Structures are given as structure tokens and as C-alpha cells.
XYZ file of N, CA, C and O in Angstrom:
396
model
N 24.255 -12.738 12.953
C 24.114 -11.318 13.645
C 25.218 -10.020 12.068
O 25.252 -9.886 11.411
N 24.178 -9.106 12.282
C 24.700 -7.983 11.129
C 26.007 -7.028 11.690
O 26.279 -7.070 12.700
N 26.000 -7.236 10.942
C 27.141 -6.581 10.408
C 27.368 -4.718 10.301
O 26.502 -4.612 9.388
N 28.222 -3.690 11.380
C 28.119 -2.312 10.614
C 29.020 -2.416 9.014
O 29.643 -3.337 8.954
N 27.884 -0.439 8.743
C 28.955 -0.664 7.712
C 29.022 1.416 7.724
O 28.649 1.351 8.418
N 30.310 1.195 7.223
C 30.069 2.668 7.199
C 30.381 3.668 6.259
O 30.890 3.040 5.103
N 29.439 4.345 5.918
C 30.357 5.742 5.260
C 31.295 6.345 5.342
O 31.521 7.276 6.041
N 32.228 6.447 4.816
C 33.511 7.113 4.783
C 33.721 8.484 3.885
O 33.300 8.330 2.647
N 33.721 9.923 4.146
C 33.648 11.224 2.983
C 34.512 11.446 3.665
O 35.202 12.002 4.133
N 35.422 12.506 2.009
C 35.747 13.491 2.205
C 35.712 14.499 1.376
O 34.892 14.512 0.349
N 35.081 15.603 1.978
C 34.407 16.606 1.825
C 35.205 17.618 1.715
O 35.638 17.942 2.254
N 35.281 18.692 0.056
C 35.338 19.821 0.437
C 34.620 20.920 0.227
O 34.135 20.842 -0.500
N 34.374 22.027 1.146
C 33.510 22.644 1.119
C 33.993 23.785 0.129
O 34.798 24.371 0.417
N 33.435 24.269 -0.760
C 33.613 25.584 -1.963
C 32.636 26.810 -1.220
O 32.592 27.800 -1.496
N 31.385 25.995 -0.785
C 30.882 27.213 -0.558
C 29.786 26.916 0.969
O 28.965 25.385 1.251
N 30.771 27.823 1.896
C 29.916 27.003 2.925
C 28.504 27.408 3.773
O 28.470 26.658 4.502
N 27.967 28.024 3.258
C 26.522 28.273 3.059
C 25.802 27.219 3.454
O 25.007 27.048 3.659
N 26.220 26.451 1.957
C 25.327 25.358 1.712
C 26.013 23.633 1.983
O 25.076 23.680 2.685
N 27.120 24.720 2.557
C 27.879 23.292 3.307
C 26.561 23.607 4.910
O 26.082 22.124 5.417
N 26.798 24.662 5.260
C 25.748 24.817 6.356
C 24.651 23.746 6.397
O 23.937 23.227 7.355
N 23.801 24.407 5.249
C 22.535 24.017 5.234
C 22.121 22.749 4.907
O 21.846 21.980 5.456
N 23.070 21.674 3.997
C 23.492 20.592 4.236
C 23.592 19.864 5.088
O 22.733 19.205 5.630
N 24.830 19.998 6.168
C 24.821 19.500 7.009
C 23.337 19.927 7.719
O 23.195 18.564 8.804
N 22.889 20.461 8.303
C 21.663 20.450 9.010
C 20.484 20.056 8.397
O 19.503 19.123 9.686
N 20.161 20.012 7.095
C 19.297 18.804 7.095
C 19.260 18.038 6.686
O 18.332 16.713 7.537
N 20.853 17.463 6.505
C 21.363 15.503 6.455
C 21.322 15.290 7.747
O 21.260 14.132 8.276
N 21.468 15.771 9.066
C 21.802 15.582 10.098
C 20.204 15.147 10.887
O 20.439 14.173 10.971
N 19.734 15.959 10.631
C 18.152 15.860 10.976
C 17.004 14.017 10.064
O 16.931 13.783 11.073
N 17.923 13.916 8.863
C 17.227 13.059 8.441
C 18.085 12.050 9.046
O 17.184 10.440 9.250
N 19.903 11.506 9.053
C 20.279 10.821 9.677
C 19.214 10.510 11.202
O 19.870 9.328 11.591
N 19.356 11.453 11.653
C 19.095 10.482 12.803
C 17.518 10.199 13.660
O 17.387 9.008 14.555
N 17.688 10.176 11.848
C 15.555 9.355 12.262
C 15.931 8.002 11.750
O 15.476 6.769 12.083
N 17.317 7.462 11.550
C 17.724 6.041 11.407
C 17.711 5.692 11.873
O 19.686 5.894 12.738
N 17.532 4.004 12.776
C 17.648 3.626 13.653
C 19.471 3.157 13.869
O 19.667 2.038 12.756
N 19.636 3.153 14.981
C 20.932 2.282 14.646
C 22.475 3.228 13.947
O 23.515 2.867 13.433
N 21.531 4.441 13.806
C 22.832 5.093 12.671
C 23.835 6.309 13.922
O 23.016 6.616 15.408
N 25.048 6.417 13.244
C 25.653 7.128 14.549
C 27.469 7.982 14.146
O 27.301 7.505 12.847
N 27.416 9.368 13.979
C 27.994 10.162 13.462
C 29.461 9.875 14.078
O 29.139 10.539 15.332
N 30.421 9.014 13.611
C 31.765 8.885 14.718
C 32.932 9.874 14.631
O 33.498 10.375 15.044
N 32.630 10.491 13.546
C 32.907 11.954 13.313
C 33.068 13.114 12.776
O 32.604 12.941 11.625
N 34.068 13.922 12.708
C 33.881 14.810 11.519
C 35.010 16.004 11.897
O 35.217 16.326 12.083
N 36.031 15.822 10.598
C 37.598 15.512 11.205
C 38.028 16.911 10.193
O 38.600 16.595 8.889
N 37.739 18.307 10.280
C 38.348 19.198 9.629
C 40.330 19.114 9.452
O 40.421 20.182 8.133
N 40.843 18.223 10.131
C 42.407 18.269 10.400
C 42.565 16.455 10.135
O 43.539 16.836 11.076
N 42.052 15.971 8.951
C 42.804 14.815 8.725
C 44.256 15.106 8.552
O 45.007 15.439 7.651
N 45.148 13.955 9.002
C 46.368 13.815 8.995
C 46.569 12.471 8.500
O 46.214 11.288 8.466
N 47.270 13.160 7.044
C 48.512 12.083 6.063
C 48.873 11.455 7.214
O 50.292 11.346 7.173
N 49.204 9.727 6.855
C 50.270 9.295 7.772
C 51.159 8.291 7.166
O 52.348 8.091 6.923
N 50.533 7.952 5.073
C 51.710 7.126 4.478
C 50.360 7.034 2.994
O 49.289 8.130 3.031
N 51.199 8.061 2.302
C 50.478 8.181 0.940
C 50.564 9.447 0.172
O 50.568 10.341 1.152
N 49.980 9.960 -0.828
C 49.244 11.119 -0.986
C 47.836 11.431 -0.731
O 47.914 12.674 -1.005
N 47.100 10.985 -0.287
C 45.806 10.993 -0.190
C 45.953 12.073 1.289
O 46.515 12.698 2.260
N 45.202 13.446 0.014
C 45.404 15.051 1.250
C 43.387 14.751 1.206
O 43.328 15.903 0.626
N 42.870 14.788 2.464
C 41.721 14.608 2.516
C 41.428 16.799 3.340
O 42.133 16.495 4.071
N 40.339 16.663 3.017
C 39.865 17.794 3.299
C 39.622 17.055 4.920
O 39.736 17.981 6.037
N 37.660 17.355 4.654
C 37.128 17.019 6.455
C 36.440 15.690 5.304
O 35.747 15.277 4.638
N 37.146 14.909 6.773
C 36.386 13.679 6.875
C 35.326 13.338 7.738
O 35.401 13.393 9.022
N 34.622 12.480 7.191
C 32.978 12.375 8.061
C 33.006 10.720 7.796
O 32.976 10.192 6.679
N 32.675 10.269 8.667
C 32.237 8.719 8.505
C 31.315 8.507 10.061
O 30.908 8.870 10.957
N 30.472 7.854 9.335
C 29.495 7.916 10.195
C 28.731 6.290 9.506
O 29.276 5.078 8.735
N 28.881 5.410 10.706
C 28.159 4.097 11.085
C 26.286 3.236 11.247
O 26.029 4.874 11.471
N 26.601 2.992 10.404
C 24.619 2.369 9.884
C 24.769 0.877 10.191
O 25.535 0.158 10.556
N 23.955 0.216 11.288
C 23.694 -0.650 11.302
C 24.261 -1.570 10.822
O 24.662 -3.071 11.115
N 23.500 -2.316 8.745
C 24.116 -2.581 8.631
C 24.290 -2.196 6.253
O 24.580 -0.833 6.273
N 24.946 -2.578 5.866
C 25.412 -2.918 4.580
C 24.349 -2.132 4.127
O 23.758 -1.353 3.516
N 23.266 -2.533 4.059
C 21.185 -2.551 3.291
C 21.078 -0.701 3.623
O 20.138 -0.418 3.204
N 20.969 -1.013 4.848
C 20.176 0.382 6.058
C 21.675 1.483 5.403
O 20.629 2.716 5.171
N 22.464 1.712 5.413
C 23.218 2.333 4.026
C 23.175 2.555 2.941
O 22.859 4.012 2.969
N 22.611 2.056 2.480
C 22.651 2.124 0.935
C 20.879 2.693 0.834
O 20.131 3.434 -0.368
N 19.672 2.094 1.071
C 18.744 2.311 1.637
C 18.618 3.729 2.061
O 18.314 5.008 1.592
N 19.418 4.381 3.344
C 19.071 5.899 2.796
C 19.816 6.626 1.623
O 19.676 8.058 1.285
N 21.661 6.220 1.015
C 21.915 6.573 0.388
C 21.058 7.705 -0.812
O 21.142 8.485 -1.755
N 19.923 6.342 -1.291
C 19.170 5.918 -2.278
C 18.201 6.480 -2.144
O 17.065 5.695 -2.688
N 17.654 7.201 -1.034
C 16.175 7.599 -0.605
C 15.775 8.470 -1.278
O 16.496 9.346 -1.335
N 14.288 9.002 -1.156
C 13.671 9.709 -1.718
C 14.279 10.973 -1.033
O 13.894 12.385 -1.790
N 14.632 10.675 0.303
C 14.435 11.984 1.391
C 15.995 12.751 1.224
O 15.847 13.428 1.145
N 16.624 11.254 1.158
C 18.088 12.148 0.649
C 18.776 13.021 -0.440
O 19.256 14.006 -0.794
N 17.884 11.671 -1.816
C 18.407 12.415 -2.956
C 18.234 14.444 -3.038
O 19.243 14.600 -3.912
N 17.341 14.676 -2.831
C 17.231 16.379 -2.833
C 19.137 16.399 -1.924
O 19.300 17.994 -1.587
N 18.782 16.401 -0.875
C 20.240 16.717 -0.293
C 21.715 16.416 -0.870
O 22.928 17.404 -1.120
N 21.592 15.327 -1.469
C 23.439 15.282 -2.472
C 22.680 16.625 -3.654
O 24.130 16.404 -3.140
N 22.015 17.260 -3.803
C 22.377 17.706 -5.555
C 22.611 19.299 -3.843
O 23.405 19.880 -4.614
N 21.766 19.279 -3.000
C 22.444 20.415 -2.169
C 23.558 20.206 -2.449
O 24.925 21.445 -2.491
N 24.552 19.329 -1.214
C 25.852 19.076 -0.945
C 26.713 19.365 -2.429
O 27.648 20.169 -2.479
N 26.155 18.781 -3.765
C 26.959 19.023 -4.585
C 26.731 20.806 -5.664
O 27.724 20.734 -5.867
N 25.794 20.756 -5.343
C 26.315 22.430 -5.095
C 26.992 23.387 -4.361
O 27.247 24.580 -5.268
N 27.541 22.972 -3.597
C 28.869 23.687 -2.878
C 30.168 22.822 -2.197
O 30.736 23.945 -1.690
N 30.036 21.357 -2.248
C 31.068 20.915 -2.119
C 31.695 19.867 -3.896
O 30.730 19.914 -4.132
N 32.862 19.334 -3.090
C 33.123 18.465 -3.731
C 33.437 17.132 -2.668
O 33.937 17.379 -1.927
N 32.812 15.864 -3.440
C 32.844 15.273 -2.305
C 33.593 13.824 -3.393
O 33.061 13.478 -4.002
N 34.177 12.899 -2.407
C 34.700 11.023 -2.715
C 33.451 10.158 -1.889
O 33.936 10.665 -0.241
N 32.645 9.523 -1.727
C 32.002 8.871 -1.119
C 32.149 7.655 -0.802
O 32.037 7.292 -2.183
N 32.501 7.451 0.470
C 32.711 5.440 0.282
C 32.256 5.040 0.650
O 31.886 5.327 2.115
N 31.187 3.324 0.748
C 30.558 2.328 1.164
C 31.424 1.332 2.258
O 31.728 0.875 0.675
N 31.673 1.700 3.447
C 32.370 -0.635 3.518
C 31.944 -0.665 4.255
O 30.955 -0.407 5.414
N 32.245 -2.352 4.508
C 31.652 -3.392 5.538
C 32.461 -3.004 6.802
O 33.992 -3.186 6.455
N 31.821 -3.204 7.900
C 32.863 -3.339 9.500
C 32.825 -5.145 9.628
O 32.376 -5.615 8.056
N 33.438 -5.399 10.343
C 34.179 -6.427 10.683
C 33.048 -7.285 11.719
O 33.054 -6.803 12.672
N 33.130 -9.022 11.850
C 32.495 -9.394 12.187
C 32.565 -8.947 13.829
O 33.981 -9.504 14.153
């Protein structure tokens, strides 16, 4: 049985127009990934413990860890990473789900 994987993003938007363009293009590309789900885009996450102060938190679910890595390192997504980086600051992690 495959175990889902999650891409978790903490993103600070510096240029709204760039982020909007990135989000539209990335969403269209992500919708082509079988088994992909966008779980949340929360512009006001609440820190319950610790010092982490995220800006906007995004959580994507992929059917497998490898599917997430294939998407992230794909030729189709590469130009979108550059676009996103031109108008935002982000921390992006990939984590395994549980069976």
C-alpha cells in the first residue's frame, strides 16, 4: 500500500502579482497530477507553541513521496519555482504520511 506524502509550504508574499500568476499556473499543473489534493491555503495560521511565525501555510497531498518529488523536480515545474522565488520567500518541506 502506498503512503501519501505532504508538501508543506510557509510562504511570504512580497509581490502580489507574481504570487497570483504563480498560483494560477501551479494550480493548473498540479491538477494534472493523479491523486493530488490541495488540503489548505491558510493566510492566518496560528502558532500554538514555539517561535515559528508562518506567513501563509499551504499543504498539498500527493499519492506518494516519489510522486511529490517527481512533480517538484519536473521540467514543467522548474520555471514556476523561479517565478515564485522572484516574488516570494518560502520554506518548502516534504514529509511522509502514515499508513
